[in-house]
Amino acid sequence: DTGVSQDPRHKITKRGQNVTFRCDPISEHNRLYWYRQTLGQGPEFLTYFQNEAQLEKSRLLSDRFSAERPKGSFSTLEIQRTEQGDSAMYLCASSPFYQETQYFGPGTRLLVL
Amino acid sequence: KQEVTQIPAALSVPEGENLVLNCSFTDSAIYNLQWFRQDPGKGLTSLLLIQSSQREQTSGRLNASLDKSSGRSTLYIAASQPGDSATYLCAVGLTDTGRRALTFGSGTRLQVQP
């Protein structure tokens, strides 16, 4: 059990560019979550997968955001046409079906210039 | 819409002191409440999870209580240590079937002075 991993850890991009983040959950955790955290605030929920099915999406997830979990293992979060307001820490978490505790990864810090 | 508030926003205490962090939520129809710790620039580490049917949970020097009817939870840290310095976040899970989103407070930033 190596924990939740995220890649990259840091990303700097120019406004208007597309970015993609990857999350590898803990092995055999069938639930996967994405959150966004800005400085001084708690994380805000973006979306939730159970296996490969995306079961819940926040209104924060505008049409520029898309998340996938094609084989029910790793997940990707893509942001198209990035804006300066997208600058934040993007956190991924996972949990097994039999437990409510969410285990968080180290996050990907995005800076949009 | 569920709102979670944490008071105080920041706290500085000398080593060895016992302390209480507060969390309140507006909608008492919660499924569970979790306390997390976050070190600067890092992800979150789960500390304690209280189901809605429970009143408290303990882990080592940490004790979390839940009063669902009044919309409050407290995290008690006994004999604080410099290594406890971090931001502490509480989060509530909703009761709606199938919904797994957590709603977080903004956290309490704790500094324990040696």
mmCIF file of C-alpha atoms in Angstrom:
data_model
loop_
_atom_site.group_PDB
_atom_site.id
_atom_site.type_symbol
_atom_site.label_atom_id
_atom_site.label_comp_id
_atom_site.label_asym_id
_atom_site.label_seq_id
_atom_site.Cartn_x
_atom_site.Cartn_y
_atom_site.Cartn_z
ATOM 1 C CA ASP A 1 0.000 0.000 0.000
ATOM 2 C CA THR A 2 1.902 3.002 -1.284
ATOM 3 C CA GLY A 3 -0.820 5.606 -0.801
ATOM 4 C CA VAL A 4 -2.535 7.841 -3.328
ATOM 5 C CA SER A 5 -0.119 9.323 -5.859
ATOM 6 C CA GLN A 6 -0.595 12.337 -8.095
ATOM 7 C CA ASP A 7 1.365 13.544 -11.074
ATOM 8 C CA PRO A 8 2.680 16.117 -11.661
ATOM 9 C CA ARG A 9 3.188 17.655 -8.248
ATOM 10 C CA HIS A 10 3.550 21.136 -9.713
ATOM 11 C CA LYS A 11 2.405 22.646 -12.999
ATOM 12 C CA ILE A 12 2.919 26.145 -14.350
ATOM 13 C CA THR A 13 1.038 27.021 -17.501
ATOM 14 C CA LYS A 14 -0.019 30.036 -19.502
ATOM 15 C CA ARG A 15 -3.604 31.180 -19.676
ATOM 16 C CA GLY A 16 -5.472 29.424 -22.454
ATOM 17 C CA GLN A 17 -3.408 26.245 -22.387
ATOM 18 C CA ASN A 18 -4.829 22.803 -21.559
ATOM 19 C CA VAL A 19 -3.495 20.788 -18.630
ATOM 20 C CA THR A 20 -4.040 17.204 -17.487
ATOM 21 C CA PHE A 21 -3.433 15.734 -14.056
ATOM 22 C CA ARG A 22 -3.237 12.097 -13.107
ATOM 23 C CA CYS A 23 -4.254 10.338 -9.900
ATOM 24 C CA ASP A 24 -3.392 6.760 -8.947
ATOM 25 C CA PRO A 25 -5.559 5.629 -6.029
ATOM 26 C CA ILE A 26 -4.666 3.073 -3.408
ATOM 27 C CA SER A 27 -4.863 -0.378 -4.947
ATOM 28 C CA GLU A 28 -8.367 -1.889 -4.789
ATOM 29 C CA HIS A 29 -10.011 1.366 -3.708
ATOM 30 C CA ASN A 30 -13.014 1.537 -5.981
ATOM 31 C CA ARG A 31 -14.026 5.101 -5.019
ATOM 32 C CA LEU A 32 -12.057 8.094 -6.262
ATOM 33 C CA TYR A 33 -12.639 11.779 -5.599
ATOM 34 C CA TRP A 34 -11.252 15.066 -6.933
ATOM 35 C CA TYR A 35 -11.170 18.257 -4.865
ATOM 36 C CA ARG A 36 -9.806 21.750 -5.441
ATOM 37 C CA GLN A 37 -8.212 23.844 -2.698
ATOM 38 C CA THR A 38 -7.296 27.513 -2.851
ATOM 39 C CA LEU A 39 -5.001 29.243 -0.382
ATOM 40 C CA GLY A 40 -6.458 29.534 3.107
ATOM 41 C CA GLN A 41 -9.578 27.562 2.270
ATOM 42 C CA GLY A 42 -10.698 23.996 2.766
ATOM 43 C CA PRO A 43 -10.935 21.649 -0.210
ATOM 44 C CA GLU A 44 -14.008 21.948 -2.450
ATOM 45 C CA PHE A 45 -15.512 18.842 -3.983
ATOM 46 C CA LEU A 46 -15.305 18.502 -7.770
ATOM 47 C CA THR A 47 -16.306 14.963 -8.727
ATOM 48 C CA TYR A 48 -16.591 11.340 -7.567
ATOM 49 C CA PHE A 49 -16.156 7.990 -9.305
ATOM 50 C CA GLN A 50 -17.224 4.560 -8.223
ATOM 51 C CA ASN A 51 -15.172 2.207 -10.357
ATOM 52 C CA GLU A 52 -15.336 3.743 -13.842
ATOM 53 C CA ALA A 53 -18.691 5.467 -13.338
ATOM 54 C CA GLN A 54 -18.728 9.193 -12.600
ATOM 55 C CA LEU A 55 -21.569 9.366 -10.076
ATOM 56 C CA GLU A 56 -21.387 12.906 -8.785
ATOM 57 C CA LYS A 57 -20.255 16.253 -10.203
ATOM 58 C CA SER A 58 -20.111 19.632 -8.515
ATOM 59 C CA ARG A 59 -21.362 22.797 -10.154
ATOM 60 C CA LEU A 60 -17.737 23.944 -9.824
ATOM 61 C CA LEU A 61 -16.897 21.494 -12.604
ATOM 62 C CA SER A 62 -17.547 23.802 -15.529
ATOM 63 C CA ASP A 63 -17.572 22.580 -19.119
ATOM 64 C CA ARG A 64 -13.839 23.347 -19.299
ATOM 65 C CA PHE A 65 -13.204 20.572 -16.790
ATOM 66 C CA SER A 66 -13.439 16.888 -17.568
ATOM 67 C CA ALA A 67 -12.530 13.857 -15.494
ATOM 68 C CA GLU A 68 -12.222 10.246 -16.502
ATOM 69 C CA ARG A 69 -11.493 6.910 -14.899
ATOM 70 C CA PRO A 70 -11.555 4.618 -17.924
ATOM 71 C CA LYS A 71 -10.674 1.295 -16.340
ATOM 72 C CA GLY A 72 -11.712 1.988 -12.783
ATOM 73 C CA SER A 73 -8.110 2.404 -11.658
ATOM 74 C CA PHE A 74 -6.255 5.682 -12.306
ATOM 75 C CA SER A 75 -8.084 8.900 -13.084
ATOM 76 C CA THR A 76 -7.290 12.018 -15.094
ATOM 77 C CA LEU A 77 -8.568 15.554 -14.640
ATOM 78 C CA GLU A 78 -8.251 17.835 -17.652
ATOM 79 C CA ILE A 79 -8.731 21.591 -17.654
ATOM 80 C CA GLN A 80 -9.143 23.184 -21.061
ATOM 81 C CA ARG A 81 -8.432 26.840 -21.843
ATOM 82 C CA THR A 82 -7.036 27.486 -18.381
ATOM 83 C CA GLU A 83 -7.820 30.754 -16.606
ATOM 84 C CA GLN A 84 -5.942 32.476 -13.791
ATOM 85 C CA GLY A 85 -8.817 31.562 -11.467
ATOM 86 C CA ASP A 86 -7.984 27.889 -11.990
ATOM 87 C CA SER A 87 -4.783 28.342 -9.978
ATOM 88 C CA ALA A 88 -5.174 26.054 -6.971
ATOM 89 C CA MET A 89 -4.114 22.760 -5.441
ATOM 90 C CA TYR A 90 -5.957 19.831 -7.023
ATOM 91 C CA LEU A 91 -6.352 16.961 -4.587
ATOM 92 C CA CYS A 92 -7.304 13.384 -5.292
ATOM 93 C CA ALA A 93 -8.601 10.946 -2.696
ATOM 94 C CA SER A 94 -9.714 7.334 -2.682
ATOM 95 C CA SER A 95 -11.600 4.975 -0.422
ATOM 96 C CA PRO A 96 -12.649 1.318 -0.448
ATOM 97 C CA PHE A 97 -16.336 0.448 -0.792
ATOM 98 C CA TYR A 98 -16.500 -0.729 2.821
ATOM 99 C CA GLN A 99 -15.074 2.425 4.428
ATOM 100 C CA GLU A 100 -16.026 6.099 4.503
ATOM 101 C CA THR A 101 -12.568 7.473 5.329
ATOM 102 C CA GLN A 102 -11.055 9.236 2.321
ATOM 103 C CA TYR A 103 -7.306 8.909 1.794
ATOM 104 C CA PHE A 104 -5.760 11.930 0.107
ATOM 105 C CA GLY A 105 -2.819 12.243 -2.231
ATOM 106 C CA PRO A 106 -0.172 15.001 -2.013
ATOM 107 C CA GLY A 107 -1.953 17.157 -4.588
ATOM 108 C CA THR A 108 -0.993 18.900 -7.820
ATOM 109 C CA ARG A 109 -0.348 22.599 -7.462
ATOM 110 C CA LEU A 110 -1.386 24.510 -10.587
ATOM 111 C CA LEU A 111 -0.297 28.058 -11.364
ATOM 112 C CA VAL A 112 -1.835 29.758 -14.378
ATOM 113 C CA LEU A 113 0.090 32.828 -15.547
ATOM 114 C CA LYS B 1 -26.578 24.245 1.186
ATOM 115 C CA GLN B 2 -24.329 22.804 3.897
ATOM 116 C CA GLU B 3 -21.860 25.280 5.391
ATOM 117 C CA VAL B 4 -19.047 24.326 7.736
ATOM 118 C CA THR B 5 -17.354 26.848 10.005
ATOM 119 C CA GLN B 6 -14.241 26.369 12.084
ATOM 120 C CA ILE B 7 -13.270 28.538 15.000
ATOM 121 C CA PRO B 8 -10.696 29.806 15.712
ATOM 122 C CA ALA B 9 -9.028 30.337 12.341
ATOM 123 C CA ALA B 10 -5.618 30.287 14.010
ATOM 124 C CA LEU B 11 -4.326 29.272 17.406
ATOM 125 C CA SER B 12 -0.917 29.442 19.058
ATOM 126 C CA VAL B 13 -0.275 27.558 22.303
ATOM 127 C CA PRO B 14 2.744 26.542 24.364
ATOM 128 C CA GLU B 15 3.830 22.929 24.336
ATOM 129 C CA GLY B 16 1.980 20.697 26.786
ATOM 130 C CA GLU B 17 -1.280 22.594 26.733
ATOM 131 C CA ASN B 18 -4.609 20.856 26.140
ATOM 132 C CA LEU B 19 -6.685 22.495 23.439
ATOM 133 C CA VAL B 20 -10.052 22.348 21.721
ATOM 134 C CA LEU B 21 -10.827 23.057 18.090
ATOM 135 C CA ASN B 22 -14.400 23.793 17.097
ATOM 136 C CA CYS B 23 -16.423 22.916 14.026
ATOM 137 C CA SER B 24 -20.057 23.818 13.310
ATOM 138 C CA PHE B 25 -22.303 22.885 10.412
ATOM 139 C CA THR B 26 -25.635 24.272 9.292
ATOM 140 C CA ASP B 27 -27.477 21.123 8.165
ATOM 141 C CA SER B 28 -27.712 18.437 10.864
ATOM 142 C CA ALA B 29 -28.668 15.730 8.330
ATOM 143 C CA ILE B 30 -25.116 14.471 8.020
ATOM 144 C CA TYR B 31 -23.850 10.973 7.359
ATOM 145 C CA ASN B 32 -20.520 11.366 9.114
ATOM 146 C CA LEU B 33 -17.942 13.917 10.185
ATOM 147 C CA GLN B 34 -14.224 13.618 9.646
ATOM 148 C CA TRP B 35 -11.260 15.496 11.057
ATOM 149 C CA PHE B 36 -8.145 15.868 8.921
ATOM 150 C CA ARG B 37 -4.695 17.291 9.405
ATOM 151 C CA GLN B 38 -2.862 19.158 6.645
ATOM 152 C CA ASP B 39 0.801 20.122 6.765
ATOM 153 C CA PRO B 40 1.901 23.128 4.654
ATOM 154 C CA GLY B 41 1.845 22.357 0.936
ATOM 155 C CA LYS B 42 0.800 18.763 1.521
ATOM 156 C CA GLY B 43 -2.269 16.583 1.174
ATOM 157 C CA LEU B 44 -4.682 15.707 3.976
ATOM 158 C CA THR B 45 -4.254 12.995 6.572
ATOM 159 C CA SER B 46 -7.391 11.520 8.116
ATOM 160 C CA LEU B 47 -7.384 11.685 11.917
ATOM 161 C CA LEU B 48 -10.815 10.567 13.065
ATOM 162 C CA LEU B 49 -14.174 9.709 11.515
ATOM 163 C CA ILE B 50 -17.416 9.850 13.514
ATOM 164 C CA GLN B 51 -20.542 8.238 12.118
ATOM 165 C CA SER B 52 -23.769 10.181 12.605
ATOM 166 C CA SER B 53 -24.935 7.612 15.171
ATOM 167 C CA GLN B 54 -21.813 8.033 17.295
ATOM 168 C CA ARG B 55 -21.020 10.675 19.911
ATOM 169 C CA GLU B 56 -17.228 10.494 19.945
ATOM 170 C CA GLN B 57 -14.088 8.814 18.684
ATOM 171 C CA THR B 58 -10.638 8.626 20.244
ATOM 172 C CA SER B 59 -7.201 8.009 18.814
ATOM 173 C CA GLY B 60 -4.199 8.464 21.053
ATOM 174 C CA ARG B 61 -4.109 12.068 22.289
ATOM 175 C CA LEU B 62 -7.017 13.030 20.038
ATOM 176 C CA ASN B 63 -10.694 12.919 20.937
ATOM 177 C CA ALA B 64 -13.459 14.083 18.619
ATOM 178 C CA SER B 65 -17.051 14.582 19.719
ATOM 179 C CA LEU B 66 -20.200 15.074 17.678
ATOM 180 C CA ASP B 67 -23.485 16.715 18.637
ATOM 181 C CA LYS B 68 -25.548 16.345 15.485
ATOM 182 C CA SER B 69 -28.649 18.068 16.794
ATOM 183 C CA SER B 70 -26.770 21.262 17.586
ATOM 184 C CA GLY B 71 -24.551 21.027 14.518
ATOM 185 C CA ARG B 72 -21.261 20.948 16.386
ATOM 186 C CA SER B 73 -18.108 18.904 16.682
ATOM 187 C CA THR B 74 -14.971 19.443 18.742
ATOM 188 C CA LEU B 75 -11.483 18.050 18.392
ATOM 189 C CA TYR B 76 -9.646 17.815 21.693
ATOM 190 C CA ILE B 77 -5.853 17.516 21.609
ATOM 191 C CA ALA B 78 -4.231 16.526 24.884
ATOM 192 C CA ALA B 79 -0.699 17.495 25.883
ATOM 193 C CA SER B 80 0.068 19.308 22.630
ATOM 194 C CA GLN B 81 3.491 18.890 21.001
ATOM 195 C CA PRO B 82 5.369 20.983 18.398
ATOM 196 C CA GLY B 83 4.779 18.145 15.928
ATOM 197 C CA ASP B 84 1.038 18.833 16.202
ATOM 198 C CA SER B 85 1.554 22.140 14.386
ATOM 199 C CA ALA B 86 -0.561 21.960 11.228
ATOM 200 C CA THR B 87 -3.935 23.008 9.850
ATOM 201 C CA TYR B 88 -6.852 20.977 11.138
ATOM 202 C CA LEU B 89 -9.874 20.598 8.889
ATOM 203 C CA CYS B 90 -13.294 19.172 9.623
ATOM 204 C CA ALA B 91 -15.535 17.843 6.880
ATOM 205 C CA VAL B 92 -19.088 16.549 6.823
ATOM 206 C CA GLY B 93 -20.591 13.931 4.552
ATOM 207 C CA LEU B 94 -24.224 14.165 3.482
ATOM 208 C CA THR B 95 -26.934 11.564 3.933
ATOM 209 C CA ASP B 96 -28.245 11.608 0.366
ATOM 210 C CA THR B 97 -28.045 8.138 -1.077
ATOM 211 C CA GLY B 98 -24.966 7.662 -3.197
ATOM 212 C CA ARG B 99 -23.532 11.086 -2.471
ATOM 213 C CA ARG B 100 -19.971 10.941 -1.234
ATOM 214 C CA ALA B 101 -18.853 14.541 -1.432
ATOM 215 C CA LEU B 102 -17.340 16.028 1.710
ATOM 216 C CA THR B 103 -17.988 19.655 2.654
ATOM 217 C CA PHE B 104 -14.972 21.154 4.390
ATOM 218 C CA GLY B 105 -14.466 24.043 6.750
ATOM 219 C CA SER B 106 -11.619 26.494 6.176
ATOM 220 C CA GLY B 107 -9.537 24.972 8.929
ATOM 221 C CA THR B 108 -7.813 25.994 12.133
ATOM 222 C CA ARG B 109 -4.099 26.712 11.791
ATOM 223 C CA LEU B 110 -2.394 25.449 14.947
ATOM 224 C CA GLN B 111 1.067 26.453 16.096
ATOM 225 C CA VAL B 112 2.497 24.694 19.161
ATOM 226 C CA GLN B 113 5.435 26.592 20.585
ATOM 227 C CA PRO B 114 8.283 24.535 22.098
#
